[in-house]
Amino acid sequence: MPETMTAVSEYPLEFRLNNQPVRCRVPVERTLADFLHDDLGLTGTKLGCSRGVCGACVTLVDGKPVASCSTFAFQVNGREVLSIEGLETDGVLHTIQQAFVARSAFQCGYCTAGMVLLTKSLLDHHPEPSRELIVEWISSNVCRCTGYALIIEAVEEAARKLRAERQP
Amino acid sequence: MQLIPSAGLVPTSARSLPRFKLYEPRSIAQALDALAAAANPVVLAGGTDLVARFNEGLSPGEMVSLAHVAELRSIAADGVTLRIGACVSHDAGCTNAIVREQIPGFSRAWARIANPRIRFNATLGGNLMALRPRYECSLLLTAARARLEFTTSAGTITLTPQDLWAGHAPARSLLTTITLDTADLLWYAYERSMRPLITLATGLRRRPDGLLLSCAVATEYLRPVLLELEMDTTDLPSIARNSREIAKNVFAQLPGTFSDPVATRAYCLAAGTTLLARQLAGVAHA
């Protein structure tokens, strides 16, 4: 960590990404999206608007959705970050991803990574969301293809399946 | 022809963000020192607006991150006044038990702005300091007659949201606290169903000889204006029954210049009156 009152142009970044430690130095103006793409080769996060509006670039920081295009990499120092690449386990898609596949909840696929991670955060915060709450959350992200109906159904299915998985 | 702000702007690639240096103060005093030392600083709160500003041409020399200034994320109440730190996120604020208890209508309104993704990260102070008409907190706080405390090296200055729009915030100062009087606030409501065309927030406060109605109105392109009406009654059912007449009296004060390319004054007058009347029709249940 740099001296508090010394202005720095490069940041010693330490955080956990997809349950793995990451240590590196980044220019302070590097966005999280560009860091994932250019420094780590993780291109699953998609860039849509570069203004934090469309939500295609959503990643999770300490379980909360952020627009990675509008988040500087240094802002995740000391935190837990989950990108879309981190959702699957040993090649097996997460239950949410499986629900999106089962419900055909995508067309071009560009918003999908952001939608899936947003869903992850929603269901972590609200394991039994009402349809109204699902609509409120999913409307954070733009989808020009699907009309949202199948996405909402995928979220509902994911919620059911995750609840079932938690049953003893 | 009226130029709409942001028209014609093409976002540059995030890869071409201008270089800057970063300060990470641990206290308000250190933040002020950083602002004083920097040549061309910008403040980072939640950051949800800042990269967009870079895309609009912002090119600071230094960035002062408030992430580690814990004092700016406090919430406290004494039964008369609610004090909210400028870096309280929308989610933390609207779900806070103190805010919900002290000013429930404002808490409900706060929970409706933006979207869940933004609410986790964006801050009350950042929303205000962005000075974008379409951002909602200025409207909410105007209707709540909030006060904004700016800390400078010489002390604290208190402004209204309207003062902030007028450019009265001192240079190199830091918005630290938003205060709201809660003891006399009887009722508060927010109407955003016609957003972005028009939004309005309304508060009713007890006065020695009646009630004060404070209605803040904004459009996507116009900063909030405050319309107030002193009423010599505390009979809420009567206010509800006469909601249309009261709303007309309130909106008769709408400035003649309150008009934008999308929502004309005539529209704002008609829609605002209807929306306020509908709000007031529900005040009997306060």
PDB file of C-alpha atoms in Angstrom, chain B:
ATOM      1  CA  MET B   1     -32.187  25.746 -31.397  1.00  0.00           C
ATOM      2  CA  GLN B   2     -31.359  24.593 -27.904  1.00  0.00           C
ATOM      3  CA  LEU B   3     -28.333  22.416 -27.469  1.00  0.00           C
ATOM      4  CA  ILE B   4     -29.048  19.383 -25.360  1.00  0.00           C
ATOM      5  CA  PRO B   5     -26.149  18.656 -23.022  1.00  0.00           C
ATOM      6  CA  SER B   6     -24.251  15.501 -23.962  1.00  0.00           C
ATOM      7  CA  ALA B   7     -25.568  15.555 -27.544  1.00  0.00           C
ATOM      8  CA  GLY B   8     -22.959  14.474 -30.043  1.00  0.00           C
ATOM      9  CA  LEU B   9     -20.542  13.116 -27.488  1.00  0.00           C
ATOM     10  CA  VAL B  10     -18.821   9.914 -28.544  1.00  0.00           C
ATOM     11  CA  PRO B  11     -17.218   7.966 -25.724  1.00  0.00           C
ATOM     12  CA  THR B  12     -13.537   7.480 -26.209  1.00  0.00           C
ATOM     13  CA  SER B  13     -12.025   4.129 -25.577  1.00  0.00           C
ATOM     14  CA  ALA B  14     -11.374   3.410 -21.949  1.00  0.00           C
ATOM     15  CA  ARG B  15      -7.853   2.555 -23.071  1.00  0.00           C
ATOM     16  CA  SER B  16      -7.233   6.211 -23.789  1.00  0.00           C
ATOM     17  CA  LEU B  17      -8.114   7.521 -20.346  1.00  0.00           C
ATOM     18  CA  PRO B  18      -5.729  10.348 -19.500  1.00  0.00           C
ATOM     19  CA  ARG B  19      -3.082   9.602 -16.933  1.00  0.00           C
ATOM     20  CA  PHE B  20      -3.399  10.975 -13.430  1.00  0.00           C
ATOM     21  CA  LYS B  21      -1.941  10.437  -9.975  1.00  0.00           C
ATOM     22  CA  LEU B  22      -3.855   8.955  -7.071  1.00  0.00           C
ATOM     23  CA  TYR B  23      -4.125  10.100  -3.463  1.00  0.00           C
ATOM     24  CA  GLU B  24      -5.665   7.785  -0.862  1.00  0.00           C
ATOM     25  CA  PRO B  25      -6.296   9.834   2.277  1.00  0.00           C
ATOM     26  CA  ARG B  26      -7.411   8.219   5.518  1.00  0.00           C
ATOM     27  CA  SER B  27      -9.233  11.193   6.991  1.00  0.00           C
ATOM     28  CA  ILE B  28     -11.128  14.305   5.983  1.00  0.00           C
ATOM     29  CA  ALA B  29      -8.137  16.403   6.995  1.00  0.00           C
ATOM     30  CA  GLN B  30      -5.845  14.351   4.775  1.00  0.00           C
ATOM     31  CA  ALA B  31      -8.346  14.591   1.918  1.00  0.00           C
ATOM     32  CA  LEU B  32      -8.343  18.381   2.234  1.00  0.00           C
ATOM     33  CA  ASP B  33      -4.549  18.382   2.291  1.00  0.00           C
ATOM     34  CA  ALA B  34      -4.541  16.315  -0.906  1.00  0.00           C
ATOM     35  CA  LEU B  35      -7.014  18.650  -2.605  1.00  0.00           C
ATOM     36  CA  ALA B  36      -4.894  21.635  -1.594  1.00  0.00           C
ATOM     37  CA  ALA B  37      -1.658  20.026  -2.789  1.00  0.00           C
ATOM     38  CA  ALA B  38      -3.003  18.823  -6.126  1.00  0.00           C
ATOM     39  CA  ALA B  39      -2.776  20.975  -9.218  1.00  0.00           C
ATOM     40  CA  ASN B  40      -5.980  19.804 -10.915  1.00  0.00           C
ATOM     41  CA  PRO B  41      -7.786  17.324  -8.670  1.00  0.00           C
ATOM     42  CA  VAL B  42     -10.973  15.337  -8.983  1.00  0.00           C
ATOM     43  CA  VAL B  43     -12.656  13.456  -6.139  1.00  0.00           C
ATOM     44  CA  LEU B  44     -13.530   9.757  -6.382  1.00  0.00           C
ATOM     45  CA  ALA B  45     -16.435   8.557  -4.252  1.00  0.00           C
ATOM     46  CA  GLY B  46     -18.316   5.550  -5.689  1.00  0.00           C
ATOM     47  CA  GLY B  47     -16.930   6.216  -9.145  1.00  0.00           C
ATOM     48  CA  THR B  48     -20.051   5.351 -11.103  1.00  0.00           C
ATOM     49  CA  ASP B  49     -20.079   8.739 -12.795  1.00  0.00           C
ATOM     50  CA  LEU B  50     -16.393   9.489 -13.023  1.00  0.00           C
ATOM     51  CA  VAL B  51     -15.332   7.331 -15.970  1.00  0.00           C
ATOM     52  CA  ALA B  52     -18.248   8.714 -17.934  1.00  0.00           C
ATOM     53  CA  ARG B  53     -16.826  12.173 -17.232  1.00  0.00           C
ATOM     54  CA  PHE B  54     -13.461  11.074 -18.558  1.00  0.00           C
ATOM     55  CA  ASN B  55     -15.273  10.077 -21.733  1.00  0.00           C
ATOM     56  CA  GLU B  56     -16.739  13.592 -21.794  1.00  0.00           C
ATOM     57  CA  GLY B  57     -13.307  15.175 -21.691  1.00  0.00           C
ATOM     58  CA  LEU B  58     -12.374  15.285 -18.004  1.00  0.00           C
ATOM     59  CA  SER B  59      -8.600  15.209 -17.640  1.00  0.00           C
ATOM     60  CA  PRO B  60      -7.553  15.658 -14.018  1.00  0.00           C
ATOM     61  CA  GLY B  61      -3.993  15.768 -12.843  1.00  0.00           C
ATOM     62  CA  GLU B  62      -4.812  13.986  -9.628  1.00  0.00           C
ATOM     63  CA  MET B  63      -7.581  11.835  -8.194  1.00  0.00           C
ATOM     64  CA  VAL B  64      -8.393  11.913  -4.473  1.00  0.00           C
ATOM     65  CA  SER B  65     -10.077   8.635  -3.519  1.00  0.00           C
ATOM     66  CA  LEU B  66     -12.381   8.818  -0.509  1.00  0.00           C
ATOM     67  CA  ALA B  67     -12.635   5.029  -0.175  1.00  0.00           C
ATOM     68  CA  HIS B  68     -10.629   4.972   3.057  1.00  0.00           C
ATOM     69  CA  VAL B  69     -12.199   7.983   4.787  1.00  0.00           C
ATOM     70  CA  ALA B  70     -14.513   6.156   7.174  1.00  0.00           C
ATOM     71  CA  GLU B  71     -16.018   9.357   8.596  1.00  0.00           C
ATOM     72  CA  LEU B  72     -17.783   9.942   5.288  1.00  0.00           C
ATOM     73  CA  ARG B  73     -19.832   6.746   5.587  1.00  0.00           C
ATOM     74  CA  SER B  74     -21.438   7.390   8.947  1.00  0.00           C
ATOM     75  CA  ILE B  75     -25.155   7.835   9.641  1.00  0.00           C
ATOM     76  CA  ALA B  76     -26.406   9.354  12.895  1.00  0.00           C
ATOM     77  CA  ALA B  77     -29.638  10.796  14.273  1.00  0.00           C
ATOM     78  CA  ASP B  78     -30.625  12.579  17.477  1.00  0.00           C
ATOM     79  CA  GLY B  79     -34.383  12.679  16.988  1.00  0.00           C
ATOM     80  CA  VAL B  80     -34.249  16.164  15.489  1.00  0.00           C
ATOM     81  CA  THR B  81     -31.638  15.922  12.768  1.00  0.00           C
ATOM     82  CA  LEU B  82     -30.413  13.079  10.587  1.00  0.00           C
ATOM     83  CA  ARG B  83     -26.785  13.294   9.436  1.00  0.00           C
ATOM     84  CA  ILE B  84     -25.718  11.196   6.467  1.00  0.00           C
ATOM     85  CA  GLY B  85     -22.087  10.967   5.390  1.00  0.00           C
ATOM     86  CA  ALA B  86     -21.464  12.018   1.807  1.00  0.00           C
ATOM     87  CA  CYS B  87     -19.950   8.662   0.853  1.00  0.00           C
ATOM     88  CA  VAL B  88     -22.868   6.585   2.075  1.00  0.00           C
ATOM     89  CA  SER B  89     -23.949   4.442  -0.848  1.00  0.00           C
ATOM     90  CA  HIS B  90     -27.569   4.503  -1.934  1.00  0.00           C
ATOM     91  CA  ASP B  91     -28.033   0.897  -0.857  1.00  0.00           C
ATOM     92  CA  ALA B  92     -26.402   1.413   2.536  1.00  0.00           C
ATOM     93  CA  GLY B  93     -28.435   4.547   3.109  1.00  0.00           C
ATOM     94  CA  CYS B  94     -31.886   3.422   2.052  1.00  0.00           C
ATOM     95  CA  THR B  95     -31.589   0.139   3.964  1.00  0.00           C
ATOM     96  CA  ASN B  96     -30.162   1.768   7.081  1.00  0.00           C
ATOM     97  CA  ALA B  97     -32.429   1.270  10.096  1.00  0.00           C
ATOM     98  CA  ILE B  98     -31.864   4.822  11.353  1.00  0.00           C
ATOM     99  CA  VAL B  99     -32.840   6.370   8.029  1.00  0.00           C
ATOM    100  CA  ARG B 100     -35.878   4.109   7.727  1.00  0.00           C
ATOM    101  CA  GLU B 101     -37.044   5.026  11.208  1.00  0.00           C
ATOM    102  CA  GLN B 102     -36.315   8.745  11.108  1.00  0.00           C
ATOM    103  CA  ILE B 103     -37.473   9.591   7.595  1.00  0.00           C
ATOM    104  CA  PRO B 104     -39.364   6.596   6.131  1.00  0.00           C
ATOM    105  CA  GLY B 105     -40.763   8.371   3.070  1.00  0.00           C
ATOM    106  CA  PHE B 106     -37.302   9.603   2.076  1.00  0.00           C
ATOM    107  CA  SER B 107     -35.880   6.126   2.688  1.00  0.00           C
ATOM    108  CA  ARG B 108     -38.469   4.622   0.331  1.00  0.00           C
ATOM    109  CA  ALA B 109     -37.728   7.264  -2.287  1.00  0.00           C
ATOM    110  CA  TRP B 110     -33.989   6.722  -1.980  1.00  0.00           C
ATOM    111  CA  ALA B 111     -34.495   2.993  -2.571  1.00  0.00           C
ATOM    112  CA  ARG B 112     -36.111   3.674  -5.942  1.00  0.00           C
ATOM    113  CA  ILE B 113     -33.462   5.720  -7.676  1.00  0.00           C
ATOM    114  CA  ALA B 114     -31.166   4.347 -10.375  1.00  0.00           C
ATOM    115  CA  ASN B 115     -30.987   0.537 -10.360  1.00  0.00           C
ATOM    116  CA  PRO B 116     -29.680  -2.104  -7.943  1.00  0.00           C
ATOM    117  CA  ARG B 117     -26.287  -2.251  -9.643  1.00  0.00           C
ATOM    118  CA  ILE B 118     -25.791   1.496  -9.325  1.00  0.00           C
ATOM    119  CA  ARG B 119     -27.235   1.668  -5.814  1.00  0.00           C
ATOM    120  CA  PHE B 120     -24.572  -0.637  -4.376  1.00  0.00           C
ATOM    121  CA  ASN B 121     -21.732   1.569  -5.527  1.00  0.00           C
ATOM    122  CA  ALA B 122     -22.910   5.126  -6.124  1.00  0.00           C
ATOM    123  CA  THR B 123     -22.957   7.540  -3.211  1.00  0.00           C
ATOM    124  CA  LEU B 124     -25.287  10.275  -2.037  1.00  0.00           C
ATOM    125  CA  GLY B 125     -22.532  12.865  -2.223  1.00  0.00           C
ATOM    126  CA  GLY B 126     -21.304  11.715  -5.597  1.00  0.00           C
ATOM    127  CA  ASN B 127     -24.798  11.932  -6.985  1.00  0.00           C
ATOM    128  CA  LEU B 128     -25.075  15.523  -5.758  1.00  0.00           C
ATOM    129  CA  MET B 129     -21.623  16.658  -6.806  1.00  0.00           C
ATOM    130  CA  ALA B 130     -22.041  15.249 -10.337  1.00  0.00           C
ATOM    131  CA  LEU B 131     -24.529  18.084 -10.931  1.00  0.00           C
ATOM    132  CA  ARG B 132     -26.425  16.177 -13.591  1.00  0.00           C
ATOM    133  CA  PRO B 133     -30.104  17.174 -13.739  1.00  0.00           C
ATOM    134  CA  ARG B 134     -31.200  13.598 -14.401  1.00  0.00           C
ATOM    135  CA  TYR B 135     -29.553  12.339 -11.208  1.00  0.00           C
ATOM    136  CA  GLU B 136     -32.216  12.097  -8.547  1.00  0.00           C
ATOM    137  CA  CYS B 137     -30.687  12.868  -5.169  1.00  0.00           C
ATOM    138  CA  SER B 138     -30.629  16.614  -5.657  1.00  0.00           C
ATOM    139  CA  LEU B 139     -34.381  16.531  -6.250  1.00  0.00           C
ATOM    140  CA  LEU B 140     -35.000  14.347  -3.214  1.00  0.00           C
ATOM    141  CA  LEU B 141     -32.872  16.500  -0.955  1.00  0.00           C
ATOM    142  CA  THR B 142     -34.314  19.751  -2.266  1.00  0.00           C
ATOM    143  CA  ALA B 143     -37.822  18.645  -1.322  1.00  0.00           C
ATOM    144  CA  ALA B 144     -36.496  17.465   2.043  1.00  0.00           C
ATOM    145  CA  ARG B 145     -34.948  20.920   2.625  1.00  0.00           C
ATOM    146  CA  ALA B 146     -31.622  19.270   3.258  1.00  0.00           C
ATOM    147  CA  ARG B 147     -28.424  21.081   4.101  1.00  0.00           C
ATOM    148  CA  LEU B 148     -25.064  20.216   2.623  1.00  0.00           C
ATOM    149  CA  GLU B 149     -21.990  20.618   4.807  1.00  0.00           C
ATOM    150  CA  PHE B 150     -18.773  21.399   2.983  1.00  0.00           C
ATOM    151  CA  THR B 151     -15.554  21.206   4.927  1.00  0.00           C
ATOM    152  CA  THR B 152     -12.689  23.471   4.021  1.00  0.00           C
ATOM    153  CA  SER B 153      -9.349  24.099   5.632  1.00  0.00           C
ATOM    154  CA  ALA B 154     -10.956  27.162   7.245  1.00  0.00           C
ATOM    155  CA  GLY B 155     -14.013  25.405   8.626  1.00  0.00           C
ATOM    156  CA  THR B 156     -17.460  24.218   7.567  1.00  0.00           C
ATOM    157  CA  ILE B 157     -19.855  25.922   5.184  1.00  0.00           C
ATOM    158  CA  THR B 158     -23.493  24.917   4.892  1.00  0.00           C
ATOM    159  CA  LEU B 159     -25.286  25.145   1.556  1.00  0.00           C
ATOM    160  CA  THR B 160     -28.598  24.104   0.095  1.00  0.00           C
ATOM    161  CA  PRO B 161     -28.793  21.902  -2.997  1.00  0.00           C
ATOM    162  CA  GLN B 162     -29.808  25.014  -4.921  1.00  0.00           C
ATOM    163  CA  ASP B 163     -26.646  26.770  -3.721  1.00  0.00           C
ATOM    164  CA  LEU B 164     -24.629  23.866  -5.070  1.00  0.00           C
ATOM    165  CA  TRP B 165     -26.253  24.209  -8.510  1.00  0.00           C
ATOM    166  CA  ALA B 166     -25.492  27.937  -8.386  1.00  0.00           C
ATOM    167  CA  GLY B 167     -21.792  27.181  -7.995  1.00  0.00           C
ATOM    168  CA  HIS B 168     -21.391  28.299  -4.393  1.00  0.00           C
ATOM    169  CA  ALA B 169     -19.394  25.294  -3.202  1.00  0.00           C
ATOM    170  CA  PRO B 170     -15.950  26.566  -2.212  1.00  0.00           C
ATOM    171  CA  ALA B 171     -13.036  25.477  -4.335  1.00  0.00           C
ATOM    172  CA  ARG B 172     -11.006  22.553  -2.976  1.00  0.00           C
ATOM    173  CA  SER B 173     -13.706  21.855  -0.364  1.00  0.00           C
ATOM    174  CA  LEU B 174     -15.179  18.487   0.462  1.00  0.00           C
ATOM    175  CA  LEU B 175     -18.854  17.661   0.820  1.00  0.00           C
ATOM    176  CA  THR B 176     -18.840  15.690   4.051  1.00  0.00           C
ATOM    177  CA  THR B 177     -22.363  15.503   5.449  1.00  0.00           C
ATOM    178  CA  ILE B 178     -25.948  15.857   4.333  1.00  0.00           C
ATOM    179  CA  THR B 179     -28.302  16.856   7.145  1.00  0.00           C
ATOM    180  CA  LEU B 180     -32.075  16.623   7.239  1.00  0.00           C
ATOM    181  CA  ASP B 181     -34.448  17.918   9.889  1.00  0.00           C
ATOM    182  CA  THR B 182     -36.665  15.034  10.858  1.00  0.00           C
ATOM    183  CA  ALA B 183     -38.724  16.153  13.867  1.00  0.00           C
ATOM    184  CA  ASP B 184     -41.169  18.296  11.891  1.00  0.00           C
ATOM    185  CA  LEU B 185     -41.334  16.192   8.731  1.00  0.00           C
ATOM    186  CA  LEU B 186     -44.829  14.762   8.587  1.00  0.00           C
ATOM    187  CA  TRP B 187     -44.881  13.145   5.158  1.00  0.00           C
ATOM    188  CA  TYR B 188     -42.605  12.654   2.160  1.00  0.00           C
ATOM    189  CA  ALA B 189     -43.310  11.153  -1.261  1.00  0.00           C
ATOM    190  CA  TYR B 190     -41.504  10.710  -4.561  1.00  0.00           C
ATOM    191  CA  GLU B 191     -43.096  10.477  -7.995  1.00  0.00           C
ATOM    192  CA  ARG B 192     -40.888   9.122 -10.783  1.00  0.00           C
ATOM    193  CA  SER B 193     -43.394   7.324 -12.995  1.00  0.00           C
ATOM    194  CA  MET B 194     -42.945   9.910 -15.766  1.00  0.00           C
ATOM    195  CA  ARG B 195     -39.155   9.944 -15.577  1.00  0.00           C
ATOM    196  CA  PRO B 196     -37.208  11.176 -17.505  1.00  0.00           C
ATOM    197  CA  LEU B 197     -39.769  13.731 -18.618  1.00  0.00           C
ATOM    198  CA  ILE B 198     -40.590  14.954 -15.135  1.00  0.00           C
ATOM    199  CA  THR B 199     -40.015  13.862 -11.571  1.00  0.00           C
ATOM    200  CA  LEU B 200     -41.172  15.431  -8.356  1.00  0.00           C
ATOM    201  CA  ALA B 201     -40.650  14.927  -4.652  1.00  0.00           C
ATOM    202  CA  THR B 202     -42.818  16.459  -1.977  1.00  0.00           C
ATOM    203  CA  GLY B 203     -42.474  16.975   1.753  1.00  0.00           C
ATOM    204  CA  LEU B 204     -44.936  18.238   4.324  1.00  0.00           C
ATOM    205  CA  ARG B 205     -43.543  19.838   7.453  1.00  0.00           C
ATOM    206  CA  ARG B 206     -45.317  21.049  10.573  1.00  0.00           C
ATOM    207  CA  ARG B 207     -45.183  24.762  11.222  1.00  0.00           C
ATOM    208  CA  PRO B 208     -46.480  26.628  14.292  1.00  0.00           C
ATOM    209  CA  ASP B 209     -49.561  27.759  12.396  1.00  0.00           C
ATOM    210  CA  GLY B 210     -50.064  24.987   9.895  1.00  0.00           C
ATOM    211  CA  LEU B 211     -48.010  23.083   7.353  1.00  0.00           C
ATOM    212  CA  LEU B 212     -45.304  23.848   4.815  1.00  0.00           C
ATOM    213  CA  LEU B 213     -45.488  21.999   1.518  1.00  0.00           C
ATOM    214  CA  SER B 214     -42.158  21.737  -0.298  1.00  0.00           C
ATOM    215  CA  CYS B 215     -42.278  20.303  -3.806  1.00  0.00           C
ATOM    216  CA  ALA B 216     -39.123  19.872  -5.883  1.00  0.00           C
ATOM    217  CA  VAL B 217     -39.557  19.400  -9.636  1.00  0.00           C
ATOM    218  CA  ALA B 218     -36.950  18.393 -12.203  1.00  0.00           C
ATOM    219  CA  THR B 219     -36.688  17.089 -15.737  1.00  0.00           C
ATOM    220  CA  GLU B 220     -33.918  15.154 -17.405  1.00  0.00           C
ATOM    221  CA  TYR B 221     -32.351  18.416 -18.569  1.00  0.00           C
ATOM    222  CA  LEU B 222     -33.430  20.913 -15.924  1.00  0.00           C
ATOM    223  CA  ARG B 223     -32.096  21.157 -12.391  1.00  0.00           C
ATOM    224  CA  PRO B 224     -34.643  20.911  -9.560  1.00  0.00           C
ATOM    225  CA  VAL B 225     -36.709  23.927  -8.648  1.00  0.00           C
ATOM    226  CA  LEU B 226     -38.342  24.243  -5.260  1.00  0.00           C
ATOM    227  CA  LEU B 227     -41.988  25.257  -5.085  1.00  0.00           C
ATOM    228  CA  GLU B 228     -43.351  25.915  -1.606  1.00  0.00           C
ATOM    229  CA  LEU B 229     -46.761  26.638  -0.165  1.00  0.00           C
ATOM    230  CA  GLU B 230     -47.626  27.624   3.384  1.00  0.00           C
ATOM    231  CA  MET B 231     -50.943  26.121   4.456  1.00  0.00           C
ATOM    232  CA  ASP B 232     -52.861  27.279   7.515  1.00  0.00           C
ATOM    233  CA  THR B 233     -54.304  23.850   8.117  1.00  0.00           C
ATOM    234  CA  THR B 234     -53.087  20.576   9.552  1.00  0.00           C
ATOM    235  CA  ASP B 235     -56.175  18.692   8.401  1.00  0.00           C
ATOM    236  CA  LEU B 236     -54.679  16.017   6.178  1.00  0.00           C
ATOM    237  CA  PRO B 237     -58.014  14.629   4.918  1.00  0.00           C
ATOM    238  CA  SER B 238     -58.899  18.153   3.844  1.00  0.00           C
ATOM    239  CA  ILE B 239     -55.612  18.467   1.983  1.00  0.00           C
ATOM    240  CA  ALA B 240     -56.326  15.150   0.293  1.00  0.00           C
ATOM    241  CA  ARG B 241     -59.821  16.281  -0.753  1.00  0.00           C
ATOM    242  CA  ASN B 242     -58.477  19.573  -2.107  1.00  0.00           C
ATOM    243  CA  SER B 243     -55.366  18.075  -3.642  1.00  0.00           C
ATOM    244  CA  ARG B 244     -56.062  19.360  -7.155  1.00  0.00           C
ATOM    245  CA  GLU B 245     -56.549  22.952  -6.055  1.00  0.00           C
ATOM    246  CA  ILE B 246     -53.480  22.862  -3.834  1.00  0.00           C
ATOM    247  CA  ALA B 247     -51.383  21.362  -6.627  1.00  0.00           C
ATOM    248  CA  LYS B 248     -52.532  24.122  -8.989  1.00  0.00           C
ATOM    249  CA  ASN B 249     -51.489  26.770  -6.454  1.00  0.00           C
ATOM    250  CA  VAL B 250     -48.080  25.136  -6.051  1.00  0.00           C
ATOM    251  CA  PHE B 251     -47.399  24.840  -9.755  1.00  0.00           C
ATOM    252  CA  ALA B 252     -48.564  28.389 -10.428  1.00  0.00           C
ATOM    253  CA  GLN B 253     -45.109  29.251  -9.064  1.00  0.00           C
ATOM    254  CA  LEU B 254     -43.285  27.244 -11.728  1.00  0.00           C
ATOM    255  CA  PRO B 255     -40.738  29.629 -13.270  1.00  0.00           C
ATOM    256  CA  GLY B 256     -41.451  30.807 -16.786  1.00  0.00           C
ATOM    257  CA  THR B 257     -38.028  29.529 -17.848  1.00  0.00           C
ATOM    258  CA  PHE B 258     -38.721  25.971 -16.696  1.00  0.00           C
ATOM    259  CA  SER B 259     -38.867  24.347 -20.110  1.00  0.00           C
ATOM    260  CA  ASP B 260     -36.575  22.024 -22.038  1.00  0.00           C
ATOM    261  CA  PRO B 261     -36.632  20.632 -25.593  1.00  0.00           C
ATOM    262  CA  VAL B 262     -38.524  17.533 -24.473  1.00  0.00           C
ATOM    263  CA  ALA B 263     -40.636  18.641 -21.512  1.00  0.00           C
ATOM    264  CA  THR B 264     -42.038  22.084 -22.217  1.00  0.00           C
ATOM    265  CA  ARG B 265     -43.270  24.343 -19.448  1.00  0.00           C
ATOM    266  CA  ALA B 266     -46.843  23.713 -20.522  1.00  0.00           C
ATOM    267  CA  TYR B 267     -46.277  19.983 -20.201  1.00  0.00           C
ATOM    268  CA  CYS B 268     -44.545  20.326 -16.835  1.00  0.00           C
ATOM    269  CA  LEU B 269     -47.362  22.511 -15.602  1.00  0.00           C
ATOM    270  CA  ALA B 270     -50.030  20.013 -16.601  1.00  0.00           C
ATOM    271  CA  ALA B 271     -48.181  16.844 -15.666  1.00  0.00           C
ATOM    272  CA  GLY B 272     -46.707  18.278 -12.483  1.00  0.00           C
ATOM    273  CA  THR B 273     -50.066  19.459 -11.238  1.00  0.00           C
ATOM    274  CA  THR B 274     -51.601  16.052 -11.914  1.00  0.00           C
ATOM    275  CA  LEU B 275     -48.749  14.171 -10.275  1.00  0.00           C
ATOM    276  CA  LEU B 276     -48.688  16.401  -7.199  1.00  0.00           C
ATOM    277  CA  ALA B 277     -52.446  16.178  -6.840  1.00  0.00           C
ATOM    278  CA  ARG B 278     -52.184  12.414  -6.972  1.00  0.00           C
ATOM    279  CA  GLN B 279     -49.481  12.469  -4.302  1.00  0.00           C
ATOM    280  CA  LEU B 280     -51.515  14.728  -2.040  1.00  0.00           C
ATOM    281  CA  ALA B 281     -54.593  12.567  -2.478  1.00  0.00           C
ATOM    282  CA  GLY B 282     -52.714   9.954  -0.493  1.00  0.00           C
ATOM    283  CA  VAL B 283     -51.569  12.233   2.309  1.00  0.00           C
ATOM    284  CA  ALA B 284     -54.513  11.436   4.532  1.00  0.00           C
ATOM    285  CA  HIS B 285     -52.803   8.155   5.383  1.00  0.00           C
ATOM    286  CA  ALA B 286     -49.628   9.854   6.643  1.00  0.00           C
TER     287      ALA B 286
END
